Coordinates of C-alpha atoms in Angstrom, one line a residue:
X267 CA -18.4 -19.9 34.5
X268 CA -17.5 -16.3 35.0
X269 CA -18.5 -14.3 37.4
X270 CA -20.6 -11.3 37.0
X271 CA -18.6 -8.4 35.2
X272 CA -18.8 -5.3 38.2
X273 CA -17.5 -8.3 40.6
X274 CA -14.7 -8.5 38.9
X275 CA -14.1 -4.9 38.3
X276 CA -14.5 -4.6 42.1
X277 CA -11.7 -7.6 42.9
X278 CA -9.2 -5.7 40.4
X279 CA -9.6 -2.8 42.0
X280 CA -9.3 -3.8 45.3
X281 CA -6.1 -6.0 44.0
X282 CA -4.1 -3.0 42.3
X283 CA -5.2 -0.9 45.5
X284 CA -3.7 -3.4 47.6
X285 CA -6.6 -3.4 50.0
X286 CA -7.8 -6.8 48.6
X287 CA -8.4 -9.0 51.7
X288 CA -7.4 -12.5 51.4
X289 CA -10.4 -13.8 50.7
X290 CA -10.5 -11.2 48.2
X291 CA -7.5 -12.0 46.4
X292 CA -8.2 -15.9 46.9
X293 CA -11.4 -15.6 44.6
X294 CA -9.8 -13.4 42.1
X295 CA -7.1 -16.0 41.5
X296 CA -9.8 -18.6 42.3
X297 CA -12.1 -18.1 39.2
X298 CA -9.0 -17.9 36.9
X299 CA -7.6 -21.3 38.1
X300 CA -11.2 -23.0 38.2
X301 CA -12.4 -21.8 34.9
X302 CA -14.0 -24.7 33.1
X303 CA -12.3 -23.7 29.6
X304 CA -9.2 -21.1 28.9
X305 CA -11.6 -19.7 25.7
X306 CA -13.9 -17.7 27.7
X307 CA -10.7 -16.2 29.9
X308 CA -8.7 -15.9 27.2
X309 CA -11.9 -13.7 25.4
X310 CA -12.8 -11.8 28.3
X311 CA -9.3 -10.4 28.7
X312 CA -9.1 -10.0 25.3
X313 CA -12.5 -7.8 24.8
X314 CA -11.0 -5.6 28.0
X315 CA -8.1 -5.2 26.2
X316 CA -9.6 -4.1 22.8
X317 CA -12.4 -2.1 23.9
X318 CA -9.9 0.7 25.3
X319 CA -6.1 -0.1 23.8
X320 CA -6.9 1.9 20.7
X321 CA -6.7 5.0 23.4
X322 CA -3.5 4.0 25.6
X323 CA 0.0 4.0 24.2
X324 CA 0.4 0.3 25.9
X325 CA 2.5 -1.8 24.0
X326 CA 1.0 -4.2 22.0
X327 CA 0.0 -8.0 23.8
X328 CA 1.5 -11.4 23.2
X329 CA -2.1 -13.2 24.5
X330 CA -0.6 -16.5 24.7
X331 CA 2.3 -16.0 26.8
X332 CA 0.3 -13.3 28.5
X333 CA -1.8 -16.0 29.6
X334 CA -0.1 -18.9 30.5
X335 CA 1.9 -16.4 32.8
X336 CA -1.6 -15.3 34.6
X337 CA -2.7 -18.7 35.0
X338 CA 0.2 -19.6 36.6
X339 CA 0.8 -16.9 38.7
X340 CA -2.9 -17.8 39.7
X341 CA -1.2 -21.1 40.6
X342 CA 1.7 -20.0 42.6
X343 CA -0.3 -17.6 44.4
X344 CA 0.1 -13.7 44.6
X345 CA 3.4 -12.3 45.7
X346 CA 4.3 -8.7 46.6
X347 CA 5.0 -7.0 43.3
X348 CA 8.4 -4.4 42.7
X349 CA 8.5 -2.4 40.3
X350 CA 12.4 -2.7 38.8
X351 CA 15.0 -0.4 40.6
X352 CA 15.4 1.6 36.8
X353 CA 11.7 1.8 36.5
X354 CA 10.6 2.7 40.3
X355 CA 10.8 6.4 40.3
X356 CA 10.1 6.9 36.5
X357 CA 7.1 4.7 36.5
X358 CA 3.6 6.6 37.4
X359 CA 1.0 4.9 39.4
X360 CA -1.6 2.5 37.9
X361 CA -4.6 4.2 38.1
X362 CA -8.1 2.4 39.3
X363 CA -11.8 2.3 38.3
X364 CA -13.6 5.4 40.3
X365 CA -16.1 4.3 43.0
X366 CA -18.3 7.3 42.3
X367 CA -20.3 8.6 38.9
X368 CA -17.6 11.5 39.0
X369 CA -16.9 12.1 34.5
X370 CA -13.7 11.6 34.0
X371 CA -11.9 13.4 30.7
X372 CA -11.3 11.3 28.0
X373 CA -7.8 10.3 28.8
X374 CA -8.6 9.4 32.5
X375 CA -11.1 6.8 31.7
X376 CA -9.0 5.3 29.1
X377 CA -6.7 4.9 31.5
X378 CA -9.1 3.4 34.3
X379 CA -10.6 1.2 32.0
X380 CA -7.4 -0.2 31.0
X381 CA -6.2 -0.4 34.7
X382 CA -9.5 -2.6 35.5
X383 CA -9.3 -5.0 32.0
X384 CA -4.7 -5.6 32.7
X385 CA -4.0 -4.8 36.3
X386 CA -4.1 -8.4 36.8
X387 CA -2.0 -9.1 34.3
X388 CA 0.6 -6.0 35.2
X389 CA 0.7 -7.4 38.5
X390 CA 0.1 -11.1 39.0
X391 CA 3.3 -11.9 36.6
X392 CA 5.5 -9.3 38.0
X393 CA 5.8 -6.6 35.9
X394 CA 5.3 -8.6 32.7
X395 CA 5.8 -5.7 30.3
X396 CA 7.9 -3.4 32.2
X397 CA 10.8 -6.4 32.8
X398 CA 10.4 -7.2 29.5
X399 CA 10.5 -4.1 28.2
X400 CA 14.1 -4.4 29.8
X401 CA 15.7 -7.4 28.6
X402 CA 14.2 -7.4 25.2
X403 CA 16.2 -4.8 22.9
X404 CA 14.4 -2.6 20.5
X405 CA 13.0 -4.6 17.0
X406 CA 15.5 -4.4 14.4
X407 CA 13.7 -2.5 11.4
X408 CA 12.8 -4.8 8.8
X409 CA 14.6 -4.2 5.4
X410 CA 12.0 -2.7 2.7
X411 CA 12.5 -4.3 -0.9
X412 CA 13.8 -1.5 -3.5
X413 CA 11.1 0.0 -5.6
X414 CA 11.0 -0.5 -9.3
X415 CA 12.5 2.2 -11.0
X416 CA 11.8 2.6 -14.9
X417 CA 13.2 5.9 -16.5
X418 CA 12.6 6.5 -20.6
X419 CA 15.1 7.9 -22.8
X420 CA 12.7 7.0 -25.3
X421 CA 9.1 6.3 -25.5
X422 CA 8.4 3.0 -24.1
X423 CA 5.5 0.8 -23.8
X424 CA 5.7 -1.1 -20.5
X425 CA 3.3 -3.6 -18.9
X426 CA 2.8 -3.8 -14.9
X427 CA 2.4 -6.1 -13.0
X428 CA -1.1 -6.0 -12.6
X429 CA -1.5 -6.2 -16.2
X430 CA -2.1 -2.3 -17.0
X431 CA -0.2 -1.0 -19.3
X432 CA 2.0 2.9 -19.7
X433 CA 3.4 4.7 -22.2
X434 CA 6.2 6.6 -20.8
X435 CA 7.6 9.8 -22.7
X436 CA 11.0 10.4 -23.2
X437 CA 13.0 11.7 -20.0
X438 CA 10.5 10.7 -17.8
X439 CA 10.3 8.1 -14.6
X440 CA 8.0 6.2 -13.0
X441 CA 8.2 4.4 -10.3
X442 CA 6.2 1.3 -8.1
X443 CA 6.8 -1.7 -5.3
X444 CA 7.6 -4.8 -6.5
X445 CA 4.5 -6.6 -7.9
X446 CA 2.5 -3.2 -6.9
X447 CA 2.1 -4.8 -3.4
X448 CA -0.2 -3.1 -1.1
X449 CA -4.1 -2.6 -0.8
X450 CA -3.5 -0.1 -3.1
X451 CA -1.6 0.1 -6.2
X452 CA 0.3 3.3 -6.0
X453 CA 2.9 4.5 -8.3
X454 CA 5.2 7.7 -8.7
X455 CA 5.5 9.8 -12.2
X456 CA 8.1 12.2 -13.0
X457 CA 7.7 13.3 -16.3
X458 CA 4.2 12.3 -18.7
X459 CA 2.6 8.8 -19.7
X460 CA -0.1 7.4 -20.7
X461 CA -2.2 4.8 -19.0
X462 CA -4.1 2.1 -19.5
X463 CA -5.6 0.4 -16.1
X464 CA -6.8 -2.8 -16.0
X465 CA -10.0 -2.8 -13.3
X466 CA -9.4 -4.4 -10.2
X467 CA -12.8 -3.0 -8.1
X468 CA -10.7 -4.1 -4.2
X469 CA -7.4 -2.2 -5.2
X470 CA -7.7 1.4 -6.5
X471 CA -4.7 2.4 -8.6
X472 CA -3.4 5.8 -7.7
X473 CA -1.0 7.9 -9.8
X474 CA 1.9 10.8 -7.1
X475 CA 2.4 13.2 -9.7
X476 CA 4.4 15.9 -7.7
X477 CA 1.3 18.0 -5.4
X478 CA -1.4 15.9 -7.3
X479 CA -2.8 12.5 -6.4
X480 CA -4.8 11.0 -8.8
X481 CA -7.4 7.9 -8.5
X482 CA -8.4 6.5 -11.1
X483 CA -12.5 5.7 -11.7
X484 CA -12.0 4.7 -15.8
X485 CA -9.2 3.7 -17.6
X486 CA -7.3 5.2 -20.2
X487 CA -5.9 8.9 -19.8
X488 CA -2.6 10.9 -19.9
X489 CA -0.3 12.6 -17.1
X490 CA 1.8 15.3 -17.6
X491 CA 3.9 16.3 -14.6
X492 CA 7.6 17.0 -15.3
X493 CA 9.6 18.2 -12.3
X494 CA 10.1 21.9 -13.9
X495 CA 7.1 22.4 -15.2
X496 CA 4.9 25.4 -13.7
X497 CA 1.6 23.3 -14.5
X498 CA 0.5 19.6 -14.4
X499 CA -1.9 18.3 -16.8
X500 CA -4.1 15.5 -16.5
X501 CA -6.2 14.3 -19.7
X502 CA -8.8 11.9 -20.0
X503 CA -9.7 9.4 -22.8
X504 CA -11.1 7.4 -21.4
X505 CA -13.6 6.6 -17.5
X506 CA -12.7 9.2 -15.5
X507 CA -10.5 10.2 -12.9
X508 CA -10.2 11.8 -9.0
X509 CA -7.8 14.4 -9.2
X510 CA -6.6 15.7 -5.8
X511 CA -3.9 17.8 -4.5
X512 CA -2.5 18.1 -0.9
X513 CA -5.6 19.9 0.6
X514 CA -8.7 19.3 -1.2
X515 CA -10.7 17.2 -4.1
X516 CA -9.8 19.4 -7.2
X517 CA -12.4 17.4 -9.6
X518 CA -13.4 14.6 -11.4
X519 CA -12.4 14.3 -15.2
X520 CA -14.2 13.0 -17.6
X521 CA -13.5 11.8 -21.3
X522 CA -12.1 14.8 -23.8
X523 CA -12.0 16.9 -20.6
X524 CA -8.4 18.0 -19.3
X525 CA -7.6 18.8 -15.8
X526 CA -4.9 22.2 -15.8
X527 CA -3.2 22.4 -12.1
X528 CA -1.0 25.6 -11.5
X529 CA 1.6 24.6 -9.0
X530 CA 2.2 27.9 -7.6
X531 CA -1.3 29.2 -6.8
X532 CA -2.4 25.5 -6.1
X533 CA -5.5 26.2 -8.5
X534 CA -6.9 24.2 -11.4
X535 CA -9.6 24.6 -13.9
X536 CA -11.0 21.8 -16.9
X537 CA -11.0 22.5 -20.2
X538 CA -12.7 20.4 -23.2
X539 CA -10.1 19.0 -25.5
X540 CA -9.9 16.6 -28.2
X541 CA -8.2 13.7 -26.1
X542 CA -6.4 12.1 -29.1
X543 CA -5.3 15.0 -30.9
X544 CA -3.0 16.2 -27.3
X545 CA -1.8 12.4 -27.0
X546 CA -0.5 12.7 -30.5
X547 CA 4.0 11.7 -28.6
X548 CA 2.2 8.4 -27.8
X549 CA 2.2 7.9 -31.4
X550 CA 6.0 9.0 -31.9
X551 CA 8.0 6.6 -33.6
X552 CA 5.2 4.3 -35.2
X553 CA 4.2 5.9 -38.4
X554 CA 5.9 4.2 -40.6
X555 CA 5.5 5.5 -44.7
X556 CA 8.0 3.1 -46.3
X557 CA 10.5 2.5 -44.0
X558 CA 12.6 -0.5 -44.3
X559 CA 11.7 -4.0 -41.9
X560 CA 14.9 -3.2 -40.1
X561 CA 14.0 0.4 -39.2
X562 CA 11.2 -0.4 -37.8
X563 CA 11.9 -3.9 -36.0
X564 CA 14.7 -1.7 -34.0
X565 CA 11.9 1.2 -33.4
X566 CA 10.1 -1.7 -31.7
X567 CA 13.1 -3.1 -29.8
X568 CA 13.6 -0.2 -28.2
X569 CA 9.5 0.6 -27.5
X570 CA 8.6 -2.9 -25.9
X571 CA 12.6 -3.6 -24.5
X572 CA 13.0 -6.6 -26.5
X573 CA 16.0 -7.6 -28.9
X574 CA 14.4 -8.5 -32.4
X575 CA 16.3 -10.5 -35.1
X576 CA 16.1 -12.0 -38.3
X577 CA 16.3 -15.5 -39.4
X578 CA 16.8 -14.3 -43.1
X579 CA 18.9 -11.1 -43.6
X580 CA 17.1 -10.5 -46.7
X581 CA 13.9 -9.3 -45.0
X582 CA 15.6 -6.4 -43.4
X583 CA 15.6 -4.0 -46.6
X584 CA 11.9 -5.0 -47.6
X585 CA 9.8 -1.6 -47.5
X586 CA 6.8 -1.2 -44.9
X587 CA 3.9 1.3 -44.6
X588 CA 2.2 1.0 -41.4
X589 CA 0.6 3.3 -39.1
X590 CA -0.4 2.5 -34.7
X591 CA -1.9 4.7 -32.3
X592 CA 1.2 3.8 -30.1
X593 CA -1.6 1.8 -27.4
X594 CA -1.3 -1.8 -29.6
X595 CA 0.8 -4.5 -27.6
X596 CA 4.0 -6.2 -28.6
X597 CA 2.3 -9.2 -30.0
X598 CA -0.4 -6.5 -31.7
X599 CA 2.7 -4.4 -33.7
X600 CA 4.2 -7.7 -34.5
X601 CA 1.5 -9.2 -36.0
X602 CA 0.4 -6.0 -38.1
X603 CA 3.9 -5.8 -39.7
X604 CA 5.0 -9.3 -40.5
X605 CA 1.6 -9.3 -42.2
X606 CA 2.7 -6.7 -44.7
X607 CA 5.6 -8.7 -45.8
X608 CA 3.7 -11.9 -45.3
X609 CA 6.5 -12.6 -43.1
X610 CA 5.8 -14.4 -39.3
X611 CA 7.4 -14.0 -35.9
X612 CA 8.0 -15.8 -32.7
X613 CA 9.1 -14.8 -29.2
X614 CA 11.3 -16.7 -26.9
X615 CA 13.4 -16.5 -23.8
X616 CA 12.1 -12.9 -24.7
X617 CA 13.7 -12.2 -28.0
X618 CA 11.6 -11.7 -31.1
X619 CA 12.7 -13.6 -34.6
X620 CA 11.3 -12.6 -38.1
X621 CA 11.2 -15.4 -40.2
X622 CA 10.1 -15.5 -44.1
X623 CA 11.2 -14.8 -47.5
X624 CA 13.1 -12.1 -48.6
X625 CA 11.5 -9.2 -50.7
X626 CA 13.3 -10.4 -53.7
X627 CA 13.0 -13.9 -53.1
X628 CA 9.7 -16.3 -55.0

């Protein structure tokens, strides 16, 4: 059972003082090497620890070995602590719990509060962090994993990993962790896409365009922040979005409403717009007014970053008519234009074949 809480206040006190008298010193070790069970130890120094560590620039605690070395320095008995010859000058003097009401700044009674919750521990296993502060070298730091980088030099239609899907204009860059890691999934654009998030309500997905941040609320809406530019533009189809910059909230967007940021006066405004009619490069490259099966199986290679082929060279000259809003998925696109030539497709190890009869064929 534990003793009362000021008691042992008073026997740490007395200990890092050095004016504990031996019967002092006897109980202090006493209730640590008669306690019934380690948990309650083990939690008591624990909650000392954590009610005041936020507000010390003490290393952080190994509990375990912490512990075993207090109990059996408890064992062994107290011996006469000193401090290591590099650290005896340098090292400032532990600080105790005032015996008077006097306040104490801040600092000071993190400091005391610390002092009463660790002396122990400082001084019962002989300078446990300073010593090992000595002998263990710094961490070596931990190798971060290369972020995805995905630059356009042509519209592209790209799925991450999360399941969301961009557009990405020509000449632009964007740019994620691996598996978009992280409580949040953050990303970097260079340039201007269009997005499509799917929800996920415990990870916000957030969009570093250059000065602006922005969160998205909704789903769908387009970003236009090249490098150069002397504005950045940020268009809502649909949800809505939290723009920010470095200093303040600038707004939320909502549908056919379009954010206009000036980078050098750090100002923005929103203006109504007709959202589909300014998204009108999404659709590049998939209007199709009788182009020939080959033209436009190599406009989709190069859009979804698959190889396409034919398993019947006669299909390639057959004449299609289609038109996309430059949003539909690979398998969407597919299907729509092997319909026209009642033609059929399958995908693997990720390349696309056409199969079917030629245009001339019966």
């Amino acid at each position: 059972m534990m003793p009362d809480q000021s008691r042992i206040q008073f026997l740490l006190q007395q200990y890092t003082a050095g004016s504990a008298s031996p019967e002092e010193t006897r109980e202090l070790f006493g209730w640590i090497r008669m306690a019934d069970d380690d948990a309650p130890l083990r939690a008591y120094m624990l909650g000392l620890w954590q009610q005041t560590a936020p507000n010390t620039e003490f290393p952080s605690v190994n509990w375990d070995d912490m512990f075993s070395s207090i109990v059996h320095r408890s064992q062994t008995g107290p011996k006469e602590y000193v401090a290591p010859a590099a650290t005896r000058n340098a090292s400032k003097e532990i600080p105790v719990l005032p015996q008077s009401h006097t306040r104490l700044d801040t600092r000071g009674r993190a400091w005391r509060m610390v002092a009463a919750g660790i002396a122990l521990a400082i001084l019962a296993i002989g300078g446990y962090w300073l010593t090992r502060s000595e002998k263990t070298p710094p961490p070596v730091a931990q190798q971060t994993t290369a972020p995805v980088k995905e630059y356009a030099d042509h519209t592209q239609h790209l799925v991450l990993p999360d399941g969301s899907t961009v557009i990405l204009h020509k000449g632009s860059t964007l740019q994620y962790q691996p598996g978009l890691s992280g409580n949040n999934r953050e990303i970097s654009l260079d340039g201007e896409a269009y997005f499509d998030i799917k929800p996920d309500l415990s990870r916000p997905f957030i969009i570093l365009s250059h000065k602006l941040k922005t969160t998205v609320l909704g789903t769908a809406f387009n970003i236009k922040a090249f490098e150069n530019d002397k504005h950045i533009t940020v268009t809502v189809t649909q949800g809505k979005v939290k723009v920010e910059d470095e200093r303040k909230v600038l707004g939320i967007v909502l549908p056919d409403k379009r954010m206009v940021y000036d980078i050098q006066t750090a100002t923005a405004y929103q203006e109504g717009v007709a959202a589909g009619k300014t998204l009108d490069w999404v659709r590049q490259d998939v209007i199709y007014e009788a182009k020939t099966f080959e033209f436009i199986a190599g406009k989709i290679s190069l859009r979804y970053q698959v190889p396409v082929k034919f398993d019947n060279e006669a299909l390639k000259n057959c004449l299609i008519t289609a038109s996309f809003s430059g949003t539909e998925s690979l398998d969407e696109m597919l299907t729509v234009v092997c319909t026209a030539r009642n033609a059929t497709y399958t995908i693997s190890n990720g390349t696309v074949t056409i199969h079917g009869k030629g245009c001339n064929d019966h």
